[in-house]
Tab-separated table of C-alpha atoms in Angstrom:
chain	number	residue	atom	x	y	z
A	1	MET	CA	-37.906	-21.963	15.396
A	2	VAL	CA	-34.909	-19.826	14.430
A	3	ARG	CA	-32.160	-19.671	17.027
A	4	ARG	CA	-30.247	-16.421	17.066
A	5	GLY	CA	-27.167	-15.253	18.841
A	6	SER	CA	-26.837	-12.081	20.868
A	7	ASP	CA	-26.041	-10.121	17.730
A	8	GLY	CA	-29.107	-11.459	15.874
A	9	VAL	CA	-27.164	-13.838	13.626
A	10	ASP	CA	-29.045	-16.965	12.577
A	11	LEU	CA	-27.097	-19.717	14.386
A	12	ALA	CA	-28.335	-22.454	12.019
A	13	ARG	CA	-26.975	-20.498	9.064
A	14	PHE	CA	-23.746	-19.924	10.972
A	15	CYS	CA	-23.384	-23.722	11.399
A	16	HIS	CA	-23.983	-24.241	7.688
A	17	ALA	CA	-21.444	-21.558	6.965
A	18	ASP	CA	-18.896	-23.252	9.191
A	19	ILE	CA	-19.441	-26.559	7.396
A	20	ALA	CA	-19.165	-24.889	4.011
A	21	ILE	CA	-15.947	-23.140	4.997
A	22	ALA	CA	-14.469	-26.458	6.156
A	23	ALA	CA	-15.445	-28.022	2.817
A	24	ILE	CA	-13.844	-25.149	0.895
A	25	THR	CA	-10.563	-25.482	2.743
A	26	ALA	CA	-10.513	-29.236	1.990
A	27	SER	CA	-9.596	-28.347	-1.648
A	28	PRO	CA	-10.996	-31.140	-3.864
A	29	GLN	CA	-8.738	-32.487	-6.597
A	30	PRO	CA	-8.955	-30.152	-9.625
A	31	ASN	CA	-8.286	-32.947	-12.142
A	32	CYS	CA	-11.361	-34.898	-11.060
A	33	PRO	CA	-14.559	-33.897	-13.036
A	34	CYS	CA	-16.620	-34.300	-9.862
A	35	GLY	CA	-14.072	-32.242	-8.021
A	36	GLN	CA	-14.288	-29.478	-10.632
A	37	VAL	CA	-18.079	-29.295	-10.267
A	38	LEU	CA	-17.779	-29.269	-6.475
A	39	GLN	CA	-15.119	-26.577	-6.608
A	40	ALA	CA	-17.382	-24.372	-8.749
A	41	ALA	CA	-20.280	-24.836	-6.335
A	42	LEU	CA	-18.036	-24.121	-3.346
A	43	HIS	CA	-16.674	-21.016	-5.051
A	44	ALA	CA	-20.250	-19.727	-5.444
A	45	GLU	CA	-20.931	-20.546	-1.781
A	46	THR	CA	-17.771	-18.727	-0.761
A	47	THR	CA	-18.983	-15.608	-2.555
A	48	ARG	CA	-22.308	-15.777	-0.719
A	49	LEU	CA	-20.570	-16.312	2.599
A	50	ARG	CA	-18.346	-13.299	2.083
A	51	VAL	CA	-21.501	-11.189	1.986
A	52	CYS	CA	-23.296	-12.897	4.884
A	53	PHE	CA	-20.364	-13.671	7.185
A	54	PRO	CA	-17.363	-11.580	6.148
A	55	VAL	CA	-15.739	-11.441	9.587
A	56	ILE	CA	-16.188	-15.163	10.270
A	57	LEU	CA	-14.824	-16.183	6.866
A	58	ASN	CA	-11.827	-13.874	7.167
A	59	LEU	CA	-10.960	-15.297	10.578
A	60	VAL	CA	-11.174	-18.895	9.332
A	61	GLU	CA	-9.083	-18.102	6.214
A	62	LYS	CA	-6.442	-16.305	8.283
A	63	GLN	CA	-6.156	-19.295	10.648
A	64	GLU	CA	-5.979	-21.649	7.670
A	65	ASN	CA	-3.229	-19.546	6.116
A	66	ILE	CA	-0.841	-19.855	9.070
A	67	VAL	CA	0.083	-23.504	9.753
A	68	GLN	CA	-1.468	-26.943	9.940
A	69	PRO	CA	-0.243	-29.159	12.788
A	70	LEU	CA	0.721	-32.719	11.806
A	71	ASP	CA	-1.550	-35.500	13.006
A	72	HIS	CA	-0.289	-38.160	15.412
A	73	GLN	CA	0.696	-40.649	12.708
A	74	GLN	CA	2.581	-38.015	10.784
A	75	GLN	CA	4.344	-36.942	13.950
A	76	LEU	CA	5.357	-40.544	14.600
A	77	PHE	CA	6.757	-40.944	11.075
A	78	MET	CA	8.707	-37.672	11.444
A	79	VAL	CA	10.351	-38.957	14.621
A	80	GLU	CA	11.122	-42.333	13.059
A	81	SER	CA	12.487	-40.662	9.930
A	82	ASP	CA	14.833	-38.535	12.050
A	83	GLN	CA	16.121	-41.503	13.998
A	84	LEU	CA	16.520	-43.701	10.914
A	85	TYR	CA	18.298	-41.044	8.927
A	86	ARG	CA	20.852	-40.351	11.641
A	87	ALA	CA	21.547	-44.051	12.067
A	88	TRP	CA	21.789	-44.501	8.279
A	89	ILE	CA	24.181	-41.592	7.681
A	90	ASP	CA	26.460	-42.821	10.486
A	91	ALA	CA	26.448	-46.303	8.894
A	92	LEU	CA	27.185	-44.767	5.464
A	93	HIS	CA	30.146	-42.810	6.785
A	94	HIS	CA	31.456	-45.883	8.621
A	95	ALA	CA	31.131	-48.072	5.528
A	96	ARG	CA	32.870	-45.479	3.376
A	97	SER	CA	35.809	-45.396	5.761
A	98	TYR	CA	36.686	-48.796	4.289
A	99	ARG	CA	36.227	-47.775	0.657
A	100	TYR	CA	39.885	-47.360	-0.368
A	101	GLY	CA	40.833	-50.694	1.129
A	102	MET	CA	43.918	-52.317	2.492
A	103	ARG	CA	46.326	-54.632	0.651
A	104	TRP	CA	49.683	-56.300	0.750
A	105	MET	CA	52.446	-54.710	-1.337
A	106	SER	CA	55.769	-56.267	-2.220
A	107	SER	CA	58.979	-54.274	-2.054
A	108	LYS	CA	62.566	-55.550	-2.115
A	109	GLY	CA	61.527	-59.082	-1.460
A	110	ARG	CA	59.309	-58.300	1.541
A	111	GLN	CA	55.578	-57.737	1.903
A	112	TYR	CA	54.128	-54.649	3.550
A	113	LEU	CA	50.570	-53.808	4.559
A	114	LEU	CA	49.355	-50.672	2.757
A	115	ARG	CA	46.282	-48.710	3.856
A	116	ARG	CA	44.960	-46.738	0.910
A	117	GLN	CA	43.899	-43.189	1.634
A	118	ASP	CA	42.420	-41.882	-1.636
A	119	ALA	CA	41.142	-42.892	-5.058
A	120	ARG	CA	44.560	-42.222	-6.668
A	121	GLY	CA	46.179	-45.068	-4.820
A	122	ASN	CA	48.093	-43.022	-2.252
A	123	GLY	CA	48.440	-44.732	1.052
A	124	LYS	CA	50.429	-45.407	4.190
A	125	SER	CA	52.496	-48.441	5.056
A	126	LEU	CA	51.453	-50.100	8.316
A	127	GLY	CA	54.593	-52.231	8.507
A	128	PRO	CA	56.047	-55.482	7.217
A	129	ARG	CA	53.995	-58.643	7.118
A	130	ASN	CA	53.973	-60.360	10.488
A	131	ALA	CA	51.459	-61.652	13.007
A	132	GLU	CA	50.533	-58.160	14.156
A	133	THR	CA	49.871	-56.728	10.628
A	134	GLU	CA	48.034	-59.918	9.601
A	135	ALA	CA	45.709	-59.383	12.603
A	136	VAL	CA	45.201	-55.773	11.520
A	137	TYR	CA	44.318	-56.917	7.988
A	138	ALA	CA	41.891	-59.566	9.266
A	139	ALA	CA	40.167	-57.076	11.579
A	140	PHE	CA	39.858	-54.624	8.691
A	141	THR	CA	38.335	-57.195	6.386
A	142	GLU	CA	35.873	-58.359	9.026
A	143	GLY	CA	34.921	-54.788	9.906
A	144	LYS	CA	34.308	-53.980	6.275
A	145	VAL	CA	31.885	-56.892	5.952
A	146	ARG	CA	29.987	-55.872	9.084
A	147	ALA	CA	29.809	-52.236	8.013
A	148	LYS	CA	28.423	-53.174	4.599
A	149	ALA	CA	25.775	-55.464	6.116
A	150	ARG	CA	24.685	-52.800	8.598
A	151	LEU	CA	24.413	-50.192	5.853
A	152	GLN	CA	22.288	-52.545	3.699
A	153	THR	CA	19.927	-53.229	6.601
A	154	LEU	CA	19.456	-49.523	7.408
A	155	SER	CA	19.118	-48.623	3.733
A	156	GLU	CA	16.193	-51.044	3.464
A	157	ARG	CA	14.568	-49.527	6.527
A	158	VAL	CA	14.975	-46.047	5.065
A	159	LYS	CA	13.356	-47.216	1.828
A	160	ASN	CA	10.347	-48.578	3.765
A	161	GLN	CA	10.076	-45.363	5.760
A	162	THR	CA	10.273	-43.387	2.514
A	163	ARG	CA	7.206	-45.224	1.202
A	164	LEU	CA	5.313	-44.571	4.437
A	165	ASN	CA	6.256	-40.863	4.379
A	166	ARG	CA	5.010	-40.611	0.812
A	167	ALA	CA	1.741	-42.316	1.706
A	168	LEU	CA	1.088	-39.761	4.442
A	169	ARG	CA	2.145	-36.869	2.192
A	170	LEU	CA	4.920	-35.778	4.475
A	171	GLY	CA	7.212	-34.893	1.553
A	172	ARG	CA	7.720	-31.140	1.222
A	173	LEU	CA	11.277	-30.392	0.150
A	174	PRO	CA	11.880	-30.519	-3.658
A	175	SER	CA	13.632	-33.762	-4.623
A	176	ILE	CA	16.514	-31.943	-6.321
A	177	VAL	CA	17.288	-30.155	-3.061
A	178	GLY	CA	17.108	-33.491	-1.268
A	179	ASP	CA	19.565	-34.982	-3.761
A	180	ILE	CA	22.016	-32.141	-3.206
A	181	LEU	CA	21.766	-32.386	0.593
A	182	LEU	CA	22.241	-36.158	0.481
A	183	GLY	CA	25.293	-35.629	-1.700
A	184	LEU	CA	26.727	-33.171	0.834
A	185	ALA	CA	26.015	-35.585	3.690
A	186	ALA	CA	27.639	-38.501	1.871
A	187	ALA	CA	30.774	-36.381	1.410
A	188	ARG	CA	30.729	-35.462	5.136
A	189	MET	CA	29.941	-31.852	4.210
A	190	GLU	CA	26.532	-31.463	5.828
A	191	HIS	CA	28.055	-29.059	8.352
A	192	ASP	CA	30.099	-27.045	5.814
A	193	PHE	CA	27.135	-25.399	4.069
A	194	CYS	CA	24.003	-23.846	5.560
A	195	VAL	CA	20.706	-23.649	3.675
A	196	ILE	CA	19.268	-20.144	3.819
A	197	GLY	CA	16.346	-18.580	2.027
A	198	THR	CA	12.963	-20.146	1.325
A	199	HIS	CA	13.932	-23.809	1.619
A	200	ALA	CA	15.076	-23.323	5.209
A	201	ILE	CA	11.399	-23.084	6.117
A	202	HIS	CA	11.057	-26.821	5.438
A	203	ALA	CA	13.393	-27.401	8.354
A	204	TYR	CA	11.392	-25.051	10.612
A	205	GLU	CA	8.257	-26.987	9.688
A	206	ALA	CA	9.942	-30.209	10.743
A	207	MET	CA	11.161	-28.660	14.004
A	208	ALA	CA	7.652	-27.481	14.886
A	209	GLY	CA	5.715	-30.492	13.559
A	210	VAL	CA	3.595	-28.409	11.184
A	211	HIS	CA	2.945	-27.833	7.488
A	212	CYS	CA	2.685	-24.354	6.010
A	213	ARG	CA	1.156	-22.977	2.852
A	214	MET	CA	3.131	-24.292	-0.096
A	215	GLU	CA	2.958	-20.989	-2.018
A	216	LEU	CA	5.215	-19.416	0.621
A	217	LEU	CA	7.635	-22.367	0.345
A	218	ALA	CA	7.867	-22.657	-3.467
A	219	SER	CA	11.232	-21.613	-4.904
A	220	GLY	CA	13.259	-22.389	-7.996
A	221	ASP	CA	16.629	-21.988	-6.302
A	222	VAL	CA	18.521	-22.869	-3.157
A	223	ASP	CA	21.141	-20.702	-1.446
A	224	LEU	CA	24.100	-22.443	0.152
A	225	LEU	CA	25.815	-20.219	2.717
A	226	TYR	CA	29.519	-20.887	3.311
A	227	ASP	CA	31.538	-19.401	6.152
A	228	PRO	CA	34.723	-18.040	4.509
A	229	ARG	CA	36.549	-18.245	7.849
A	230	ARG	CA	36.743	-21.994	7.378
A	231	HIS	CA	39.811	-23.536	5.720
A	232	LEU	CA	39.149	-23.938	2.002
A	233	SER	CA	41.650	-26.767	1.678
A	234	ILE	CA	39.649	-29.006	4.028
A	235	VAL	CA	36.432	-28.598	2.066
A	236	THR	CA	38.263	-28.938	-1.265
A	237	GLN	CA	39.760	-32.240	-0.074
A	238	LYS	CA	36.278	-33.561	0.881
A	239	LEU	CA	35.050	-32.719	-2.601
A	240	ASP	CA	37.830	-34.913	-4.058
A	241	GLN	CA	39.003	-32.197	-6.452
A	242	GLY	CA	35.651	-32.205	-8.245
A	243	GLY	CA	34.519	-28.958	-6.594
A	244	LEU	CA	31.010	-28.063	-5.582
A	245	LEU	CA	29.929	-28.210	-9.207
A	246	GLY	CA	31.144	-31.807	-9.388
A	247	LEU	CA	29.023	-32.691	-6.361
A	248	LEU	CA	25.973	-31.003	-7.905
A	249	ARG	CA	26.470	-32.985	-11.090
A	250	LYS	CA	26.324	-36.220	-9.097
A	251	ALA	CA	22.802	-35.129	-8.107
A	252	ASP	CA	21.936	-33.969	-11.604
A	253	PRO	CA	24.444	-34.208	-14.491
A	254	SER	CA	22.764	-31.310	-16.279
A	255	PHE	CA	24.082	-28.687	-13.833
A	256	VAL	CA	26.275	-26.117	-15.573
A	257	PRO	CA	27.771	-22.793	-14.364
A	258	SER	CA	25.774	-19.708	-15.276
A	259	ARG	CA	27.608	-17.530	-17.809
A	260	ASP	CA	26.474	-14.285	-16.181
A	261	ALA	CA	26.764	-15.403	-12.549
A	262	PRO	CA	29.843	-17.505	-11.678
A	263	PHE	CA	28.385	-18.216	-8.231
A	264	ARG	CA	25.415	-20.023	-9.722
A	265	ALA	CA	24.801	-23.462	-11.250
A	266	VAL	CA	21.654	-24.149	-13.303
A	267	ASN	CA	20.207	-27.492	-14.421
A	268	ASP	CA	18.111	-28.309	-17.484
A	269	LYS	CA	14.886	-27.556	-15.604
A	270	GLY	CA	16.068	-24.096	-14.604
A	271	PHE	CA	16.676	-24.935	-10.943
A	272	MET	CA	19.497	-22.829	-9.557
A	273	VAL	CA	22.061	-23.362	-6.774
A	274	ASP	CA	23.790	-20.211	-5.484
A	275	LEU	CA	26.992	-20.246	-3.427
A	276	VAL	CA	26.951	-17.188	-1.144
A	277	ILE	CA	29.170	-15.782	1.569
A	278	PRO	CA	28.968	-12.661	3.828
A	279	ALA	CA	30.580	-9.474	2.587
A	280	ARG	CA	34.251	-9.372	3.578
A	281	ASP	CA	36.864	-6.737	4.204
A	282	MET	CA	38.054	-5.069	0.990
A	283	ARG	CA	41.566	-6.312	1.674
A	284	ASP	CA	40.381	-9.937	1.427
A	285	ALA	CA	40.137	-10.407	-2.313
A	286	THR	CA	40.765	-14.145	-2.480
A	287	ASP	CA	38.052	-15.984	-4.378
A	288	VAL	CA	36.121	-18.567	-2.409
A	289	THR	CA	36.048	-21.572	-4.725
A	290	PHE	CA	36.731	-25.279	-4.300
A	291	GLY	CA	38.444	-26.235	-7.502
A	292	GLN	CA	39.368	-25.225	-11.032
A	293	ASP	CA	36.355	-24.100	-13.079
A	294	ASP	CA	34.171	-24.390	-10.011
A	295	LEU	CA	31.580	-21.980	-8.695
A	296	VAL	CA	32.948	-18.797	-7.184
A	297	ALA	CA	31.018	-17.506	-4.134
A	298	VAL	CA	29.321	-14.137	-4.281
A	299	GLU	CA	29.486	-11.755	-1.337
A	300	LEU	CA	26.148	-10.474	-0.024
A	301	PRO	CA	25.749	-7.709	2.555
A	302	ASN	CA	24.703	-8.489	6.143
A	303	LEU	CA	24.845	-12.254	5.819
A	304	HIS	CA	27.205	-12.147	8.791
A	305	TRP	CA	24.056	-12.142	10.921
A	306	LEU	CA	23.133	-15.553	9.579
A	307	VAL	CA	26.654	-16.995	9.460
A	308	ASN	CA	27.154	-16.076	13.162
A	309	ALA	CA	23.717	-17.317	14.228
A	310	PRO	CA	23.365	-20.731	15.925
A	311	LYS	CA	22.815	-23.573	13.449
A	312	HIS	CA	20.396	-26.508	13.662
A	313	ASP	CA	20.719	-29.835	11.852
A	314	VAL	CA	17.166	-30.842	11.038
A	315	VAL	CA	15.773	-33.914	9.246
A	316	ALA	CA	13.130	-32.840	6.745
A	317	ILE	CA	11.228	-34.959	4.206
A	318	ALA	CA	11.821	-34.629	0.475
A	319	SER	CA	8.843	-34.690	-1.895
A	320	ASP	CA	9.554	-38.331	-2.752
A	321	GLY	CA	9.430	-39.276	0.940
A	322	ARG	CA	13.166	-39.553	1.632
A	323	PRO	CA	14.414	-38.155	4.931
A	324	VAL	CA	17.277	-35.678	4.447
A	325	MET	CA	19.246	-33.523	6.869
A	326	MET	CA	19.715	-29.830	6.327
A	327	ARG	CA	21.675	-27.309	8.339
A	328	VAL	CA	19.737	-24.046	8.813
A	329	PRO	CA	20.126	-20.844	10.852
A	330	ASP	CA	18.195	-20.432	14.079
A	331	PRO	CA	14.546	-19.791	13.106
A	332	ARG	CA	14.536	-16.519	15.073
A	333	ALA	CA	17.482	-15.341	13.011
A	334	PHE	CA	15.676	-16.292	9.826
A	335	ALA	CA	12.499	-14.382	10.782
A	336	LEU	CA	14.360	-11.279	11.927
A	337	HIS	CA	16.652	-11.227	8.878
A	338	LYS	CA	13.725	-11.617	6.490
A	339	ALA	CA	11.807	-8.872	8.238
A	340	TRP	CA	14.834	-6.564	8.000
A	341	LEU	CA	15.385	-7.568	4.345
A	342	SER	CA	11.824	-6.590	3.448
A	343	THR	CA	12.593	-2.972	4.418
A	344	ARG	CA	15.702	-2.588	2.280
A	345	GLN	CA	15.460	0.127	-0.331
A	346	ASP	CA	17.701	-1.816	-2.726
A	347	ARG	CA	15.601	-4.981	-2.487
A	348	GLU	CA	13.497	-5.844	-5.538
A	349	PRO	CA	9.873	-4.839	-4.841
A	350	VAL	CA	8.552	-8.197	-5.991
A	351	LYS	CA	10.687	-9.913	-3.314
A	352	LYS	CA	9.966	-7.555	-0.428
A	353	GLY	CA	6.389	-8.682	0.108
A	354	ARG	CA	7.436	-12.345	0.060
A	355	ASP	CA	10.263	-11.599	2.508
A	356	ARG	CA	7.815	-10.057	4.944
A	357	ALA	CA	5.293	-12.881	4.541
A	358	GLN	CA	7.971	-15.478	5.278
A	359	ALA	CA	9.244	-13.469	8.237
A	360	VAL	CA	5.717	-13.361	9.666
A	361	LEU	CA	5.203	-17.074	9.015
A	362	VAL	CA	8.382	-18.210	10.741
A	363	ALA	CA	7.911	-15.774	13.649
A	364	GLU	CA	4.415	-17.254	14.172
A	365	ILE	CA	5.841	-20.785	14.068
A	366	VAL	CA	8.370	-19.881	16.721
A	367	LEU	CA	5.871	-18.123	18.966
A	368	ALA	CA	3.184	-20.813	18.688
A	369	HIS	CA	5.156	-24.059	18.361
A	370	LEU	CA	8.759	-23.540	19.513
A	371	PRO	CA	8.412	-22.068	23.013
A	372	THR	CA	12.060	-22.777	23.951
A	373	PHE	CA	13.226	-20.332	21.238
A	374	GLU	CA	12.699	-17.020	23.021
A	375	PHE	CA	13.152	-13.670	21.344
A	376	ASP	CA	15.567	-12.625	24.016
A	377	PRO	CA	18.130	-9.948	23.033
A	378	ALA	CA	20.688	-11.755	25.175
A	379	GLN	CA	20.299	-14.773	22.868
A	380	LEU	CA	20.350	-12.603	19.717
A	381	ARG	CA	23.584	-10.729	20.310
A	382	TYR	CA	24.775	-11.458	16.788
A	383	PHE	CA	22.157	-8.918	15.608
A	384	SER	CA	22.638	-5.160	16.042
A	385	ALA	CA	20.132	-3.299	18.258
A	386	GLU	CA	19.184	-1.147	15.283
A	387	MET	CA	18.437	-4.232	13.190
A	388	LEU	CA	16.325	-5.777	15.974
A	389	GLN	CA	14.320	-2.530	16.286
A	390	GLN	CA	13.646	-2.428	12.537
A	391	ALA	CA	12.611	-6.086	12.450
A	392	ARG	CA	10.325	-5.650	15.468
A	393	ARG	CA	8.548	-2.677	13.830
A	394	THR	CA	8.141	-4.564	10.581
A	395	LEU	CA	6.597	-7.613	12.283
A	396	ALA	CA	4.341	-5.489	14.482
A	397	GLY	CA	2.902	-3.554	11.600
A	398	GLY	CA	-0.198	-4.954	9.960
A	399	ASP	CA	-0.017	-8.434	11.488
A	400	GLY	CA	0.496	-7.139	15.016
A	401	ILE	CA	3.129	-9.709	15.933
A	402	ARG	CA	4.742	-8.771	19.240
A	403	LEU	CA	8.059	-10.369	20.001
A	404	PRO	CA	8.307	-10.817	23.782
A	405	GLY	CA	11.622	-9.558	25.038
A	406	ILE	CA	12.384	-7.271	22.106
A	407	ASP	CA	10.984	-4.001	23.424
A	408	PHE	CA	13.030	-0.889	23.071
């Protein structure tokens, strides 16, 4: 007996269709011969289903295209990775505070305790040798041993967590980006640069506990946003006169400046790192650079929206399983800025569609998974009313995304 729904559709065939759709979205491994045969069969089944059940298939594919929530084990590992990374980076900074050391120095027949402050041997005298300075030296030596031991213990735990993250396929962020971010964190510069552009979505995934389609996250470059209102001398000192390029070369020695774009470094695999800042007043013509022969930041219009937006320090997972922290703009700011960017007449056509798709993706993540991030104009005062209107219209068109609170 054939069971039919109210619209006359064969319910048994519908169930088979649902199973087939689930199998199709499972994506068998293309390198496996059996998987290739199965993929071909499923492709043929997909074609048949598009004729028999076009509406059902489109709805399933649309849902599949949005986000995939992490399972409970993955969520647990994300929480543990976040906690471990924060403990590890604190231990690393504490251990590095001892790196230049402390020693006794003789001068004019007396010994003085010298606390080194940099790699060039500069330091500060803590006074002549006596009971007090000997106690200071002993406490320093003991503290250095404890800091080293704590760092070793946490480093081992991070290594174990890295293997677990890799086993559960939590890694999303390209390893080269992870290397750069770890280099910034080791130099205490994780708060000096903000990741904008495509790779920021990895942080929003981590915030929401979801995974998105990788084709919307793939990118061969990373944009580092710097706020030119910060004192350059402080950042330059952290970079130890090697500049940003020197830090990039610690992650990958093949990074070289681009001949045609002084704000860009490129490695042997073609991966690019861009140093960007918001457009400034014409009277401010000072180059933003952190050393001789270093990258020189390029000014981009309307980045002041992102530089003024709230920032979030999020632990994401690199493709090799390592937890890394990245500073990103508020996800609402990202979605609205991308939506606005997709309407720009001077934007390359090939990028506009991707801008809009990423704006829609992040807006949906916020609406569905980050309920505390409300699209409230009072919380988005760093955007102009005109920009908010344009972004709202862009997101509402086609995909019908309504941003509660942004109604003009």
